[in-house]
Coordinates of C-alpha atoms and ligand atoms in Angstrom, one line a residue:
M1 CA -112.6 94.5 169.5
R2 CA -115.8 93.5 171.5
V3 CA -119.1 93.9 170.2
L4 CA -122.7 93.7 172.3
F5 CA -125.4 93.5 170.8
V6 CA -128.6 95.0 172.4
C7 CA -132.1 94.4 172.2
L8 CA -135.4 94.6 174.3
G9 CA -136.0 91.0 175.8
N10 CA -132.4 89.7 174.7
I11 CA -134.2 86.2 174.0
C12 CA -134.6 87.2 169.8
R13 CA -133.3 89.5 168.2
S14 CA -130.0 90.1 169.8
P15 CA -129.2 86.4 170.7
L16 CA -129.7 85.6 167.0
A17 CA -127.4 88.9 165.9
E18 CA -124.8 87.4 168.6
G19 CA -124.9 84.0 167.0
V20 CA -124.9 85.1 163.5
A21 CA -122.0 87.5 164.2
R22 CA -120.1 85.0 166.0
E23 CA -120.1 82.4 163.0
I24 CA -119.7 85.5 159.6
L25 CA -116.7 86.9 161.7
R26 CA -115.4 83.7 162.7
R27 CA -115.8 82.6 158.9
D28 CA -114.7 85.7 157.5
A29 CA -112.9 88.1 159.4
P30 CA -111.0 86.4 162.0
W31 CA -108.5 88.8 161.0
A32 CA -110.2 91.3 163.6
A33 CA -110.2 89.1 166.7
V34 CA -114.1 89.9 167.7
T35 CA -115.5 88.8 170.7
V36 CA -119.4 88.8 171.0
D37 CA -122.1 89.2 173.3
S38 CA -125.6 90.6 173.6
A39 CA -127.6 92.1 176.9
G40 CA -131.4 93.6 176.9
T41 CA -132.7 97.0 178.1
A42 CA -135.4 95.5 180.2
G43 CA -134.7 92.6 182.3
Y44 CA -138.0 90.7 181.4
H45 CA -136.8 87.4 180.8
L46 CA -133.3 86.9 182.5
G47 CA -131.7 83.5 183.0
A48 CA -133.9 82.7 179.9
P49 CA -132.7 80.9 176.7
P50 CA -133.4 82.7 173.7
D51 CA -136.6 82.2 172.0
A52 CA -137.7 78.8 170.1
R53 CA -138.6 80.3 167.5
A54 CA -135.4 82.0 167.2
Q55 CA -133.1 78.9 168.0
A56 CA -134.9 77.1 165.5
A57 CA -134.7 80.3 162.8
A58 CA -131.0 80.2 164.1
A59 CA -130.4 76.3 163.4
S60 CA -132.0 76.3 160.0
R61 CA -129.1 78.6 158.6
G62 CA -126.6 76.8 160.3
F63 CA -126.0 79.3 163.0
N64 CA -126.1 79.0 166.6
S65 CA -127.6 80.6 169.9
A66 CA -128.7 78.2 172.1
G67 CA -125.5 78.5 174.7
H68 CA -127.3 82.2 175.3
R69 CA -128.7 83.4 179.3
A70 CA -130.8 86.7 179.2
R71 CA -129.0 89.5 181.1
A72 CA -129.8 93.0 181.3
V73 CA -127.3 95.8 179.9
T74 CA -125.0 97.1 183.0
R75 CA -123.3 100.6 182.8
A76 CA -120.3 98.8 183.2
D77 CA -120.5 97.5 179.6
F78 CA -120.3 100.5 178.5
D79 CA -116.3 100.2 179.7
Q80 CA -116.4 96.8 178.5
F81 CA -117.2 96.8 174.7
E82 CA -115.8 99.2 172.2
L83 CA -119.3 99.0 170.2
I84 CA -122.7 98.3 171.4
L85 CA -125.2 97.9 168.4
A86 CA -128.9 98.5 169.1
M87 CA -131.4 96.8 167.3
D88 CA -134.1 99.8 167.5
H89 CA -134.4 103.6 168.0
A90 CA -136.4 103.0 171.3
N91 CA -133.2 100.5 172.3
L92 CA -130.9 103.3 171.1
A93 CA -132.6 105.5 173.5
A94 CA -132.3 103.5 176.6
L95 CA -128.7 102.8 176.1
Q96 CA -128.3 106.5 175.6
A97 CA -130.1 107.1 178.8
L98 CA -127.7 104.2 180.9
A99 CA -124.7 105.2 179.7
P100 CA -122.4 106.8 181.8
R101 CA -120.6 109.8 181.1
S102 CA -117.1 108.3 180.8
G103 CA -118.3 105.5 178.8
L104 CA -115.9 104.3 176.6
A105 CA -118.1 102.7 174.4
R106 CA -119.1 103.7 170.7
V107 CA -123.6 103.2 170.8
Q108 CA -125.4 103.8 167.5
L109 CA -128.0 101.0 165.5
L110 CA -126.7 97.9 164.4
L111 CA -128.2 98.7 161.1
D112 CA -126.5 102.1 160.4
L113 CA -123.4 100.0 159.7
A114 CA -125.3 98.8 157.0
P115 CA -126.5 101.8 155.2
R116 CA -127.2 100.0 151.9
V117 CA -130.0 97.9 153.4
G118 CA -132.3 101.2 153.7
V119 CA -134.0 100.2 156.8
R120 CA -132.3 101.5 160.4
E121 CA -134.2 98.9 162.3
V122 CA -134.4 95.4 163.1
P123 CA -138.2 95.5 164.2
D124 CA -139.6 93.0 167.2
P125 CA -140.3 89.4 166.3
Y126 CA -141.8 88.3 169.5
Y127 CA -145.7 89.4 168.7
G128 CA -144.8 87.9 165.0
G129 CA -144.8 85.2 162.9
P130 CA -141.6 82.4 161.4
E131 CA -141.8 84.9 158.3
D132 CA -140.6 87.6 161.5
F133 CA -137.5 85.9 162.6
E134 CA -136.4 84.6 159.3
Q135 CA -136.8 89.3 158.5
V136 CA -134.3 89.6 161.4
L137 CA -132.1 86.8 160.4
N138 CA -131.5 88.5 157.1
L139 CA -131.0 92.2 158.7
V140 CA -128.5 90.9 161.7
E141 CA -126.8 88.7 158.6
Q142 CA -126.2 92.2 156.5
G143 CA -125.5 94.4 159.9
T144 CA -122.7 91.8 160.6
R145 CA -121.4 92.5 156.9
G146 CA -121.5 96.0 157.6
L147 CA -119.9 95.6 161.0
I148 CA -117.1 93.5 159.2
E149 CA -116.6 96.7 156.7
Y150 CA -116.3 98.6 159.5
L151 CA -114.1 96.8 161.3
R152 CA -111.6 97.0 158.2
N153 CA -111.6 100.4 157.8
T154 CA -110.7 100.7 161.6
A155 CA -108.4 98.3 161.9
A156 CA -104.6 99.0 163.8
V157 CA -103.7 96.2 161.6
E158 CA -103.9 96.3 157.7
P159 CA -106.7 93.1 157.3
P160 CA -106.2 91.1 154.4
R161 CA -108.6 92.0 151.0
Ligands
4NP201 P1 -136.3 90.7 171.6 O1 -137.6 90.4 171.7 O2 -135.9 92.5 172.2 O3 -136.1 90.8 170.3 O4 -135.6 90.0 173.0 C1 -138.5 90.5 172.7 C2 -138.4 89.6 173.7 C3 -139.8 89.8 174.8 C4 -140.7 90.8 175.1 C5 -140.6 91.8 173.6 C6 -139.7 91.5 172.9 N1 -141.5 90.9 176.0 O5 -142.4 91.8 175.9 O6 -141.3 90.2 177.0

């Protein structure tokens, strides 16, 4: 299973989601054999590492996004990933506008995998403070828990309980 996390700039939310999901899935759902990546719907920061504030917030919880370099979503991504998870409605709409008719990917909001969270968007922290990056981490951790539930429910092989 290949999962792509998508935000606007691919320097804050989606690289955090990628780093968090890679670690939590490795620890808690190795049976799911998920590979993760991230991309942005805008190309403002192509080739840039994650925002320093995002990297600091990730490191404080034992996650790591440092190796990622920002890239833009491409039409080919819709055939290379089974699941494409947008951080907010604006990015979901941008994905839906870009999607080829024949694309195989399921495209949806990340937090729709975690309905108990009660919010559907991971807010853009770029113009915010450290607490906004903490909130991003809280939400993408919960989104990853929801992703594991989704993978349990759709797994071809019975996952361990
Ligand atoms: P991200 O945050 O979409 O979570 O990576 C942003 C990064 C850059 C900008 C906006 C949001 N920007 O306007 O440059």
